[in-house]
Coordinates of C-alpha atoms in Angstrom, one line a residue:
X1 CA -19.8 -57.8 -85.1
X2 CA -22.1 -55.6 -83.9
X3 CA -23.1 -51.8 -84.5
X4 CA -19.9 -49.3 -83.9
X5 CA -20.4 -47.5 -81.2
X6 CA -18.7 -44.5 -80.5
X7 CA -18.7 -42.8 -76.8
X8 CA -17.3 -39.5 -76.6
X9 CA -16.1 -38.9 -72.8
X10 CA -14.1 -41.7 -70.4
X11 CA -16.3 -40.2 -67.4
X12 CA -17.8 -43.2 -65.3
X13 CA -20.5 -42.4 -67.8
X14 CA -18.7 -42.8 -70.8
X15 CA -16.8 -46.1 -69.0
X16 CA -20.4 -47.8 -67.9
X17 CA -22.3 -47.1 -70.9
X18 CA -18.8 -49.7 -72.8
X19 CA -19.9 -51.9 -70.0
X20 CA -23.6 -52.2 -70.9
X21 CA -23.0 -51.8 -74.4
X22 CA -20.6 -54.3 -74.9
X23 CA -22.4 -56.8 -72.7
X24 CA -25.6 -56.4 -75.3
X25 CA -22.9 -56.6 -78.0
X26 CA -21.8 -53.2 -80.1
X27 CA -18.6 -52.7 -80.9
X28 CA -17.6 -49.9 -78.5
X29 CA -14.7 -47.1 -78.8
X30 CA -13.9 -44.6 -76.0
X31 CA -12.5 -41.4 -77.0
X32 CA -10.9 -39.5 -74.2
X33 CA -8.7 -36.3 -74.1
X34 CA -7.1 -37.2 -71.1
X35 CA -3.8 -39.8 -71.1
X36 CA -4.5 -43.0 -69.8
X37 CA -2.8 -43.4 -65.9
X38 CA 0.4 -44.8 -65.8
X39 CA 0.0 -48.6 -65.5
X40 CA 2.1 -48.3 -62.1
X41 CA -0.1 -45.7 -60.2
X42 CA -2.1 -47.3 -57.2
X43 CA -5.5 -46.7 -56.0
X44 CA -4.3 -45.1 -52.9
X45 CA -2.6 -42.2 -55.1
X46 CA -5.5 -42.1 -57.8
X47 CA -5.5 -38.3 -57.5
X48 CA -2.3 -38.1 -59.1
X49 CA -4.1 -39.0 -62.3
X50 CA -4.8 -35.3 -64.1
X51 CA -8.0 -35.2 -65.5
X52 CA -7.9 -32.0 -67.6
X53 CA -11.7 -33.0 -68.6
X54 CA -12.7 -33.1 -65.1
X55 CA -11.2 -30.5 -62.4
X56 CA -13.4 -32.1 -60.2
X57 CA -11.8 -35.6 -60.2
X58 CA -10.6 -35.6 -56.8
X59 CA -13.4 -35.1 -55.0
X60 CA -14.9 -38.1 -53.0
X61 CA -18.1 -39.5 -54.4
X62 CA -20.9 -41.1 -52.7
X63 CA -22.5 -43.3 -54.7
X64 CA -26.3 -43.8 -53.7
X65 CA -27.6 -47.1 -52.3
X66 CA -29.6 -47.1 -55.9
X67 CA -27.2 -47.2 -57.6
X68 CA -24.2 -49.7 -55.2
X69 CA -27.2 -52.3 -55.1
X70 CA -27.5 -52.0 -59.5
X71 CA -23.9 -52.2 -59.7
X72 CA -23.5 -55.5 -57.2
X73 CA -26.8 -56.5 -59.5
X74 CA -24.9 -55.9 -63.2
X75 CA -21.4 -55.9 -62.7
X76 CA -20.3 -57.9 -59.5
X77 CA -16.8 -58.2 -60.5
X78 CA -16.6 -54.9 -61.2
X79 CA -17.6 -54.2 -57.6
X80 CA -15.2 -56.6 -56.2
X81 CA -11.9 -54.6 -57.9
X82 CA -13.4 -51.6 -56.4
X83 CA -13.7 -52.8 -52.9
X84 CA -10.1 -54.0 -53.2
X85 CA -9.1 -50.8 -54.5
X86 CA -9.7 -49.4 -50.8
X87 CA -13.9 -48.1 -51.8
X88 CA -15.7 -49.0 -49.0
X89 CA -19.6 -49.6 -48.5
X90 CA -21.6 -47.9 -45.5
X91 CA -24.4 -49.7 -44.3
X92 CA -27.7 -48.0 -43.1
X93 CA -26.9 -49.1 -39.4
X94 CA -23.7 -47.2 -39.4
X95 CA -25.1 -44.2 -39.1
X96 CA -27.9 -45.3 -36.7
X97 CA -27.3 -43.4 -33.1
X98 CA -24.9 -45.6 -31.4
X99 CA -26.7 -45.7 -28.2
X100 CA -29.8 -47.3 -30.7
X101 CA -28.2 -49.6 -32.9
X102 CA -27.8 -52.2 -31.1
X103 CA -31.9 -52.8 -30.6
X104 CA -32.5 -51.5 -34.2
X105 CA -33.4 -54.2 -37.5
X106 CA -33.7 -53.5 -40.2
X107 CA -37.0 -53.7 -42.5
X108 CA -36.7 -57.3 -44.0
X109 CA -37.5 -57.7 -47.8
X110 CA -36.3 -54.0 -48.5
X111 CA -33.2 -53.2 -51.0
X112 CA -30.3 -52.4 -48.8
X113 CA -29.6 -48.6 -48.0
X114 CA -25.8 -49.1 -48.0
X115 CA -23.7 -46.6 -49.8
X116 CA -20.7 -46.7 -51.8
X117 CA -17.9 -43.8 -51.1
X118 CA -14.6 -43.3 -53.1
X119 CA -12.9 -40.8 -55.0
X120 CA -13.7 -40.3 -58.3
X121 CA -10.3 -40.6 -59.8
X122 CA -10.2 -44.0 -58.0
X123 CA -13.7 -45.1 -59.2
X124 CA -12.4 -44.4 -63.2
X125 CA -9.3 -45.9 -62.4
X126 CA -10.6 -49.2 -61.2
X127 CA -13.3 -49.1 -64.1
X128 CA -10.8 -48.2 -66.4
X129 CA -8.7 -51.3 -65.6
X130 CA -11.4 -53.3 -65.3
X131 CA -12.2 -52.7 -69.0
X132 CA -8.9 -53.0 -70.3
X133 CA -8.5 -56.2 -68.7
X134 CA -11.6 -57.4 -70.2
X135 CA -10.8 -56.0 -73.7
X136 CA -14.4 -54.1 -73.9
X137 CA -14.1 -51.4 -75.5
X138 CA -11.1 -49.8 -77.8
X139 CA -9.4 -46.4 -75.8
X140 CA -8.3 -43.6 -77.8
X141 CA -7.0 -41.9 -75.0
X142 CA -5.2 -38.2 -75.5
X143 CA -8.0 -37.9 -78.6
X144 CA -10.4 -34.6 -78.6
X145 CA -13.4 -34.8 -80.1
X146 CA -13.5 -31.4 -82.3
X147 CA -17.0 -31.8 -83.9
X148 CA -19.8 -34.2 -84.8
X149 CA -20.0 -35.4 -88.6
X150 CA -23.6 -34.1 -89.3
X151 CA -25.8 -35.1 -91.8
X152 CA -27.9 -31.9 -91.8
X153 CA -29.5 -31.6 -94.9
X154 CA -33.2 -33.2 -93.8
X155 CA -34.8 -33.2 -91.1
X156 CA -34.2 -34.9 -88.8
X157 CA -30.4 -34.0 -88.4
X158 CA -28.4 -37.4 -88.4
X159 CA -25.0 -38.1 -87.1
X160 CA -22.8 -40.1 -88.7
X161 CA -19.9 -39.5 -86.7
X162 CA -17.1 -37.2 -85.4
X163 CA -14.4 -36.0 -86.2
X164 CA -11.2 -36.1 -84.0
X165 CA -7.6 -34.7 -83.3
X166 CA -4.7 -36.8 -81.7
X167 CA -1.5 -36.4 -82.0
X168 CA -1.2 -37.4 -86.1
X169 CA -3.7 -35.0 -86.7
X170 CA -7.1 -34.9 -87.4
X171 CA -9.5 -37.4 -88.9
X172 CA -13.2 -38.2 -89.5
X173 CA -14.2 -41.7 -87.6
X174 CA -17.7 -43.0 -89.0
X175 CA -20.2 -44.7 -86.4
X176 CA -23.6 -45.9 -86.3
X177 CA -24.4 -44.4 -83.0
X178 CA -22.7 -41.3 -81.0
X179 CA -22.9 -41.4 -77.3
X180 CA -22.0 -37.6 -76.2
X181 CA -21.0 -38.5 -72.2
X182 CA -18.8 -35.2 -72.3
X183 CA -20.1 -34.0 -69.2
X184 CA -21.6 -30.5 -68.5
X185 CA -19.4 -28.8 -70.6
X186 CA -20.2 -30.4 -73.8
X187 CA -20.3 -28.8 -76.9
X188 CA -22.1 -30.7 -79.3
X189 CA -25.7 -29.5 -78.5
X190 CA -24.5 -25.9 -79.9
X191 CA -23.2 -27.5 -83.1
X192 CA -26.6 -29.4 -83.7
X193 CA -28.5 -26.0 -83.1
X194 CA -26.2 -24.3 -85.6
X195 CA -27.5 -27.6 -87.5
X196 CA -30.9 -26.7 -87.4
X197 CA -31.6 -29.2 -85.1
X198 CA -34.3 -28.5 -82.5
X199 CA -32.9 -29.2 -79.2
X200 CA -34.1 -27.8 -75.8
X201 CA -32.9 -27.4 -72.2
X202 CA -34.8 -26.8 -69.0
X203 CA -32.2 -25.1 -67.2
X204 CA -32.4 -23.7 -63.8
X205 CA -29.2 -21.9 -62.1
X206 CA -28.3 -23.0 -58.1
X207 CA -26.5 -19.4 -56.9
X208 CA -24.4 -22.5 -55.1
X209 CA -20.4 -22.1 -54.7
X210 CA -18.8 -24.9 -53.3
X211 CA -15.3 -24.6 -51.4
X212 CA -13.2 -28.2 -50.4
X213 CA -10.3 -29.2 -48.7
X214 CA -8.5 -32.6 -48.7
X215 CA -7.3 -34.6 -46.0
X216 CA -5.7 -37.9 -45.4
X217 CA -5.9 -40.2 -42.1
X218 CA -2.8 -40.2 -40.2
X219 CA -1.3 -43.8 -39.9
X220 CA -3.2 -46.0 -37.1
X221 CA -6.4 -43.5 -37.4
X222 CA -10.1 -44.1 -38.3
X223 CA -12.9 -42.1 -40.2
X224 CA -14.9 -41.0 -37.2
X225 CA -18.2 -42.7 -36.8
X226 CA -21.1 -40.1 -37.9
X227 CA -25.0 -40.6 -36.8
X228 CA -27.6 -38.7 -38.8
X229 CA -26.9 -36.7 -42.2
X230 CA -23.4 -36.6 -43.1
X231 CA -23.2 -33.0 -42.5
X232 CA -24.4 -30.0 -40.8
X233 CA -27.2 -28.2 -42.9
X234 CA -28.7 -24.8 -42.5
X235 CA -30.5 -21.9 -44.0
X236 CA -26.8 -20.1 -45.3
X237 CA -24.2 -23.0 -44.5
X238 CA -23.9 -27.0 -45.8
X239 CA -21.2 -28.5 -44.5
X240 CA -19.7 -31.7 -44.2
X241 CA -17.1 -34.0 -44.0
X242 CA -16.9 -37.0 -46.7
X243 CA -14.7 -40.2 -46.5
X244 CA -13.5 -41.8 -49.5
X245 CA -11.1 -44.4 -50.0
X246 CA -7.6 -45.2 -48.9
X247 CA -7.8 -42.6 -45.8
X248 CA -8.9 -39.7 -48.3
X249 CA -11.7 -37.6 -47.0
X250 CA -12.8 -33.9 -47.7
X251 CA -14.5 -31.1 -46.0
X252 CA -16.8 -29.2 -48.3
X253 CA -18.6 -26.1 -47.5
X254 CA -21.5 -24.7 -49.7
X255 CA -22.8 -21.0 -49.9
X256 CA -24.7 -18.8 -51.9
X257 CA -22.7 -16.0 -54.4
X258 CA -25.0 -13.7 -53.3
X259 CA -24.2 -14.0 -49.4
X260 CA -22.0 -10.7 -48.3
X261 CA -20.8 -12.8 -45.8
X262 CA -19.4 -16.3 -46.6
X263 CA -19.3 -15.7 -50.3
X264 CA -15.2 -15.1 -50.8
X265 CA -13.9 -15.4 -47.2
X266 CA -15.5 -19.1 -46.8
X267 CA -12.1 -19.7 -49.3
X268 CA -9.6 -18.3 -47.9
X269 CA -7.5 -20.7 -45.7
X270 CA -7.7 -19.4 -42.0
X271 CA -11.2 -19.1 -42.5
X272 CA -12.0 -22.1 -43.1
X273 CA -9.8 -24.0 -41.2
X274 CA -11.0 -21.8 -38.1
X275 CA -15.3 -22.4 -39.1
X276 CA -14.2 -26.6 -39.3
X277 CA -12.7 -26.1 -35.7
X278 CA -16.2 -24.0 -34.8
X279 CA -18.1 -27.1 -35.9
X280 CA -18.0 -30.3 -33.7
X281 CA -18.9 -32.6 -36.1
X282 CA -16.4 -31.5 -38.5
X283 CA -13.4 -30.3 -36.0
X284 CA -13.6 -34.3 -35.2
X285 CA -12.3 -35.1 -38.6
X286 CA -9.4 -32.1 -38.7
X287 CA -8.3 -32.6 -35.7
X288 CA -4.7 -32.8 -36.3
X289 CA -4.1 -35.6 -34.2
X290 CA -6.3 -37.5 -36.6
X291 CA -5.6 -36.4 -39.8
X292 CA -3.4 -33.4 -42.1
X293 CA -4.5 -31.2 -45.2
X294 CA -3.4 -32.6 -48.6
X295 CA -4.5 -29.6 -50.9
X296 CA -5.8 -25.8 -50.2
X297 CA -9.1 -24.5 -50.3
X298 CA -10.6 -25.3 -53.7
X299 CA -13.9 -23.6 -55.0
X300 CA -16.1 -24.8 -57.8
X301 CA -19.5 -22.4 -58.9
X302 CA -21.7 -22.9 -62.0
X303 CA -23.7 -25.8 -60.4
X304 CA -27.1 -25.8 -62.0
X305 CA -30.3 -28.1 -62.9
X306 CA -30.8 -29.2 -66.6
X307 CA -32.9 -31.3 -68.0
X308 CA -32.3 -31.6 -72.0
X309 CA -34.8 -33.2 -74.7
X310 CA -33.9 -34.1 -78.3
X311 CA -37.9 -34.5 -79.0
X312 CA -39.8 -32.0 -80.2
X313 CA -43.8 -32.3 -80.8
X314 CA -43.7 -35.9 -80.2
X315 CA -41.0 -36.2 -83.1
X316 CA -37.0 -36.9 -82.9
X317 CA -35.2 -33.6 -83.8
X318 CA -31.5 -35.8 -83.8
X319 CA -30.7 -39.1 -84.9
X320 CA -27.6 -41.3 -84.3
X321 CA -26.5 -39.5 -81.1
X322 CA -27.8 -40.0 -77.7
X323 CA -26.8 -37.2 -75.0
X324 CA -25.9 -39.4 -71.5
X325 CA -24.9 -38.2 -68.1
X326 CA -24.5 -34.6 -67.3
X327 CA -24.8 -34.0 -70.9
X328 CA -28.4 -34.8 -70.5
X329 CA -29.6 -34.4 -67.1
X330 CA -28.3 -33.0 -63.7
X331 CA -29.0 -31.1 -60.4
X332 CA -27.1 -29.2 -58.1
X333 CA -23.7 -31.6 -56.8
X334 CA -24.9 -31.9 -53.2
X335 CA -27.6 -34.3 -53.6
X336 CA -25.6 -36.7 -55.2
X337 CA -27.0 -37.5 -58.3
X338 CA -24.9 -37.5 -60.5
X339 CA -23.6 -41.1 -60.9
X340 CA -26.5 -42.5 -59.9
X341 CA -27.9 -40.7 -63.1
X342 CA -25.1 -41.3 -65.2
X343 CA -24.6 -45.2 -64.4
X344 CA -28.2 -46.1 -64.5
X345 CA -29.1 -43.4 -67.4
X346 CA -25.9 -45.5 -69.3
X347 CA -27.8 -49.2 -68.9
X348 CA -31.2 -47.6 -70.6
X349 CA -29.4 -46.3 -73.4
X350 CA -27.4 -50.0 -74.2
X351 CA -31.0 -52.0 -73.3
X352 CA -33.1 -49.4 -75.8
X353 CA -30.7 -49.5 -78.9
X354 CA -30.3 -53.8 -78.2
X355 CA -34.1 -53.3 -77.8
X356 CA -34.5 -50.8 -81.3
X357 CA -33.5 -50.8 -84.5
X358 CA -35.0 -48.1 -85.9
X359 CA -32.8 -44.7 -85.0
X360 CA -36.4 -42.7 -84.7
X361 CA -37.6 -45.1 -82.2
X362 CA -34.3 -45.6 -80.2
X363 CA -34.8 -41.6 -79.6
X364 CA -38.6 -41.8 -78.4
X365 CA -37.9 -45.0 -75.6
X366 CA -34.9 -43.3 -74.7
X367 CA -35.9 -40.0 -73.3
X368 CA -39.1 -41.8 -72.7
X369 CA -37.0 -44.1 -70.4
X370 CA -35.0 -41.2 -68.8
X371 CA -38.6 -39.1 -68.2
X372 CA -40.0 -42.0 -66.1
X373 CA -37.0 -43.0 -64.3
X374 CA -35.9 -39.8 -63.0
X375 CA -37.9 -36.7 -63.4
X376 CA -39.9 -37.1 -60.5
X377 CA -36.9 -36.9 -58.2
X378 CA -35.7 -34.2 -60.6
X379 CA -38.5 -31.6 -60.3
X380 CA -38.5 -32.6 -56.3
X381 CA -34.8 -31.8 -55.9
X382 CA -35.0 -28.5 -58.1
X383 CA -37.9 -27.8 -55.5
X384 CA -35.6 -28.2 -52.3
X385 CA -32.9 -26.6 -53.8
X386 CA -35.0 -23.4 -54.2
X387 CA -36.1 -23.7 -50.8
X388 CA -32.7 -23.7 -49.4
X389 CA -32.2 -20.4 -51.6
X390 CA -34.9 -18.8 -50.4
X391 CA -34.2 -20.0 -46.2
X392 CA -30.6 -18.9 -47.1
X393 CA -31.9 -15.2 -47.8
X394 CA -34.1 -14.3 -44.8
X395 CA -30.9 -16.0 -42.7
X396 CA -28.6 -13.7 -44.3
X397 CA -31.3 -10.8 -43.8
X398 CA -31.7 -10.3 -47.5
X399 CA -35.7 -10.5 -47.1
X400 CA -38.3 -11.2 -44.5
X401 CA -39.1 -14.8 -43.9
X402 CA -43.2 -15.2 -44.6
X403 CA -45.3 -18.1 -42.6
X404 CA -45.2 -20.4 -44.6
X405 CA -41.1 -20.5 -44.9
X406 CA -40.6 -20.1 -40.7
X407 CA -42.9 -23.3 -40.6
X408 CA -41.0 -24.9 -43.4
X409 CA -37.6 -24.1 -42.0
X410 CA -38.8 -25.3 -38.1
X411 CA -40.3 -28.8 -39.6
X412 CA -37.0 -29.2 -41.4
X413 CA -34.8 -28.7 -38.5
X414 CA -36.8 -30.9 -36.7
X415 CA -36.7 -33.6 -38.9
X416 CA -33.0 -33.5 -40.1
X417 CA -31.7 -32.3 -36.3
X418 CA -33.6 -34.4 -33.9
X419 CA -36.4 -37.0 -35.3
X420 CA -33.9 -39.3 -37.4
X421 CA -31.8 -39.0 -34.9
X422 CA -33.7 -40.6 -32.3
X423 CA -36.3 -42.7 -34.0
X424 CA -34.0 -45.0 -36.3
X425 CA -37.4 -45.9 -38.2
X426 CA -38.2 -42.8 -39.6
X427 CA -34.0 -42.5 -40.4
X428 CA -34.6 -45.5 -42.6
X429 CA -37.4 -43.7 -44.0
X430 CA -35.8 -40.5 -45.0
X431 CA -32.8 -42.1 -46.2
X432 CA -34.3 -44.2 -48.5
X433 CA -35.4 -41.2 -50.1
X434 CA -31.7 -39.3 -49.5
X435 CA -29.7 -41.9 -51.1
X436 CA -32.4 -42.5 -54.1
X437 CA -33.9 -45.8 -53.3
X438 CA -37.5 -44.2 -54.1
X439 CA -37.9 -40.5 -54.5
X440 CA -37.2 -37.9 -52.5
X441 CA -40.0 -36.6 -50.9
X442 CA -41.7 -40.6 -50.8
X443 CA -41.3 -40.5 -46.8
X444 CA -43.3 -37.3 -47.2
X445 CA -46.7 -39.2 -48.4
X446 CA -45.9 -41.8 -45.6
X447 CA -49.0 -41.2 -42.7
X448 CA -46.5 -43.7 -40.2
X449 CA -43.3 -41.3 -41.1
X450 CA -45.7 -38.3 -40.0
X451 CA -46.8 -39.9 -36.7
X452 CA -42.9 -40.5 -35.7
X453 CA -42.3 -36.9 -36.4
X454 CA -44.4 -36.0 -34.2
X455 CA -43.3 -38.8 -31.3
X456 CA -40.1 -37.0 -32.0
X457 CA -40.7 -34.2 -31.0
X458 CA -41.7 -35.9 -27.1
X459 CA -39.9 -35.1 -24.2
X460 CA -39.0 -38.9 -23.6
X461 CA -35.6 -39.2 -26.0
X462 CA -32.3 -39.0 -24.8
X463 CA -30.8 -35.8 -26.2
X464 CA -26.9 -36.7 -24.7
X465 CA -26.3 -37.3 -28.7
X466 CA -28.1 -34.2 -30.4
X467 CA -26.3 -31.0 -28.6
X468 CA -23.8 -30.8 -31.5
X469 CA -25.6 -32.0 -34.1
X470 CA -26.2 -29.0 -35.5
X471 CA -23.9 -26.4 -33.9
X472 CA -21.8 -24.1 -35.5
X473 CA -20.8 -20.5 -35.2
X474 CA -23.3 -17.7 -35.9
X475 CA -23.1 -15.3 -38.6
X476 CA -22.4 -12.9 -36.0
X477 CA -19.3 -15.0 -34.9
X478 CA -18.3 -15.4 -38.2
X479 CA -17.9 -11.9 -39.1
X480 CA -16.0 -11.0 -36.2
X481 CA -14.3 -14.1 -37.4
X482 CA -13.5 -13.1 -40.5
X483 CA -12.8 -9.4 -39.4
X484 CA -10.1 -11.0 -37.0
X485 CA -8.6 -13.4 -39.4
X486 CA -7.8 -10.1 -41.6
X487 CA -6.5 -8.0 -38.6
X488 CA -4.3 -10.5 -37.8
X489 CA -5.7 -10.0 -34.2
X490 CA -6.3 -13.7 -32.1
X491 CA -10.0 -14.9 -32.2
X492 CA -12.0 -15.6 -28.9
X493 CA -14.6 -17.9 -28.4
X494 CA -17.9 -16.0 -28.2

């Protein structure tokens, strides 16, 4: 038998790290607040599951090509129950501009860029099952984890365990090694600290609020076909609309907290039903001839970057427990990280301790592991994300836009609104980078990727397909919009 293992969290990156652990051999036990889901509820109504731990749950995931390629790679059956489940891959070519595919190939001898889309709820379900099936790792399902058992009285501080409440009570449960997958909300680096354990976190806020709705095809209906990014993206307003599995999609709109405008109103019902009708590339999906609401207008805030090192001066400051998955490291929701992360963060963890012995050395190739895997693409989203902030105030008027930015903001629109959209080469090229096949600002370096833009921007191209990529109301429109909405008085097209 090997080491006990003990994951606290049964996120998919609690449930991953008992598939990678397990297949290098540790004993592995799940602990998870939530119930299990009844053995009778189906894929199709995976959102019925309530996951306390996660509020989020619901929402429809796309998992990057990075990390659908690993999973086909390390766990095909796994991939296969998902698939059946009603998760469904889009390839690369899908999105290509229909009136281009046909004449486009792909680069040969390049890992696919095809993604991976479901809800999350179904995604855990499915792994879930899959585990249980399989007899990986033990569930303690409706268990909290209240505390870790420290060992605080050297340094290093070691873990030895944790202590947990079910419903008999409460009870220490020894392990060799702690895997806090909690998520984003996790308690345990606090308890360390009050340990005396040195522990610190790069943190960087987002000023992002996102607000969803759910939807569900109609019977005999079809996820309209989308060229480009999924969504419509500019300086105060991301917006799109997300498929998932079993008919499931959802609209999601992302603004800043500190826009007078769309801060509030963009969740109030009318609203933002009447902004997805404004929007051609979303009022497709609405449509109520296609599809119907299943939920109201939900909002999440609090998104934020961290990046979080047990290491201190070249020297482990904890031993014993490894943080994984949001617990660790994340960025802002809309790039879509945060499985990728997760899953792939999960498989270095179970290859460094099958790899380690020595609990000081497990810590070092760990972070070391995490640092070179994903800190480029880290610090490059952190940078995009502050300069959408910073595009997002001189749209709203909040400063004046310098130089630099207008040049910035008219390269960007030119590249996300019109090149990808007619050169299916340079697509390939950006979305490598998008759905985290190589780093995000890769196609950036690339002197061919440069020389496209610029062919882009020819008057040669067919621009039938680009008159609503990007359209949407103004803020203008929207206030009057908005004012409207709260009169009561009918809204005309301006």
């Amino acid at each position: 038998m090997g080491e006990k293992i003990l994951v606290i969290g049964g996120s998919i990156t609690g449930l991953t790290a008992a598939l990678a652990l397990a297949a290098e051999g540790f004993d592995v036990t799940i602990i998870d607040r939530d119930p299990s889901p009844s053995p009778s509820l189906r894929p199709a109504d995976s959102n019925r599951w309530t996951r306390r731990g996660a509020p989020h749950a619901p929402q429809p995931h796309v998992l990057t090509a990075r990390l659908r390629n690993r999973l086909r790679e390390w766990y095909p059956d796994l991939m296969r129950d998902l698939l059946e489940a009603g998760a469904w891959e889009q390839p690369f070519a899908d999105i290509v501009r229909p009136d281009l595919a046909a004449s486009y190939r792909e680069p040969a001898g390049e890992d696919p860029v095809v993604v991976l889309m479901a809800r999350r709820t179904t995604l855990e379900l499915v792994m879930r099952r899959h585990l249980d099936r399989r007899g990986i790792a033990t569930f303690l399902e409706g268990t909290q984890a209240v505390s870790l058992v420290v060992d605080g009285a050297a340094a290093p501080v070691t873990v030895r365990g944790a202590r947990i409440r079910d419903k008999d009570g409460e009870r220490e449960m020894a392990a060799d090694v702690v895997i806090d997958a909690s998520g984003r909300a996790t308690r345990f680096a606090d308890q360390l600290r009050g340990a005396g354990a040195q522990i610190s976190d790069e943190h960087h806020l987002s000023n992002t609020v996102y607000y969803a709705r759910h939807y569900r095809l109609r019977s005999g209906q079809a996820f309209p076909r989308a060229h480009g990014l999924p969504g419509v993206i500019c300086g105060d307003l991301t917006m799109a609309a997300l498929p998932a599995d079993n008919g499931a999609f959802v609209v999601t709109m992302a603004v800043f907290k500190d826009d007078p405008l769309l801060f509030e109103a963009v969740g109030r019902r009318d609203v933002f039903e009447e902004i997805c009708r404004r929007v051609p590339r979303v009022a497709v999906w609405v449509d109520p001839a296609r599809s119907e609401p299943t939920s109201d207008v939900m909002a999440w805030a609090s998104m934020d970057f961290l990046w979080r090192t047990t290491v201190e001066d070249g020297a482990p400051r904890v031993l014993g427990l490894f943080f994984a998955g949001d617990a660790t490291l994340r960025s802002n929701p809309k790039y879509g990280r945060g499985c990728t992360c997760g899953v792939i963060g999960s498989h270095i963890l179970a290859e460094t301790l099958a790899a380690e012995s020595d609990p000081a050395a497990r810590v070092l190739r760990y972070e070391a592991a995490l640092k070179s895997t994903f800190r480029r693409e880290w610090e490059d989203l952190l940078t995009v994300d502050r300069r959408d902030y910073a595009r997002f105030q001189t749209t709203a008027g909040l400063r004046p836009e310098t130089l630099v930015e207008w040049l910035q903001s008219r390269l960007q629109d030119h590249v996300l609104r019109r090149a990808i959209v007619v050169d299916p080469r340079l697509q390939h090229k950006v979305m490598k980078g998008f759905y985290g096949l190589e780093d995000a600002s890769a196609w950036t370096r690339d002197a061919g990727a440069w020389l496209r833009i610029a062919a882009a921007a020819l008057p040669i191209h067919d621009n039938s397909l680009l008159s609503d990529f990007a359209a949407r109301p103004s803020r203008e429109q929207i206030r009057m919009m908005i004012e409207h909405k709260t009169t009561g008085a009918n809204i005309e097209q301006r």
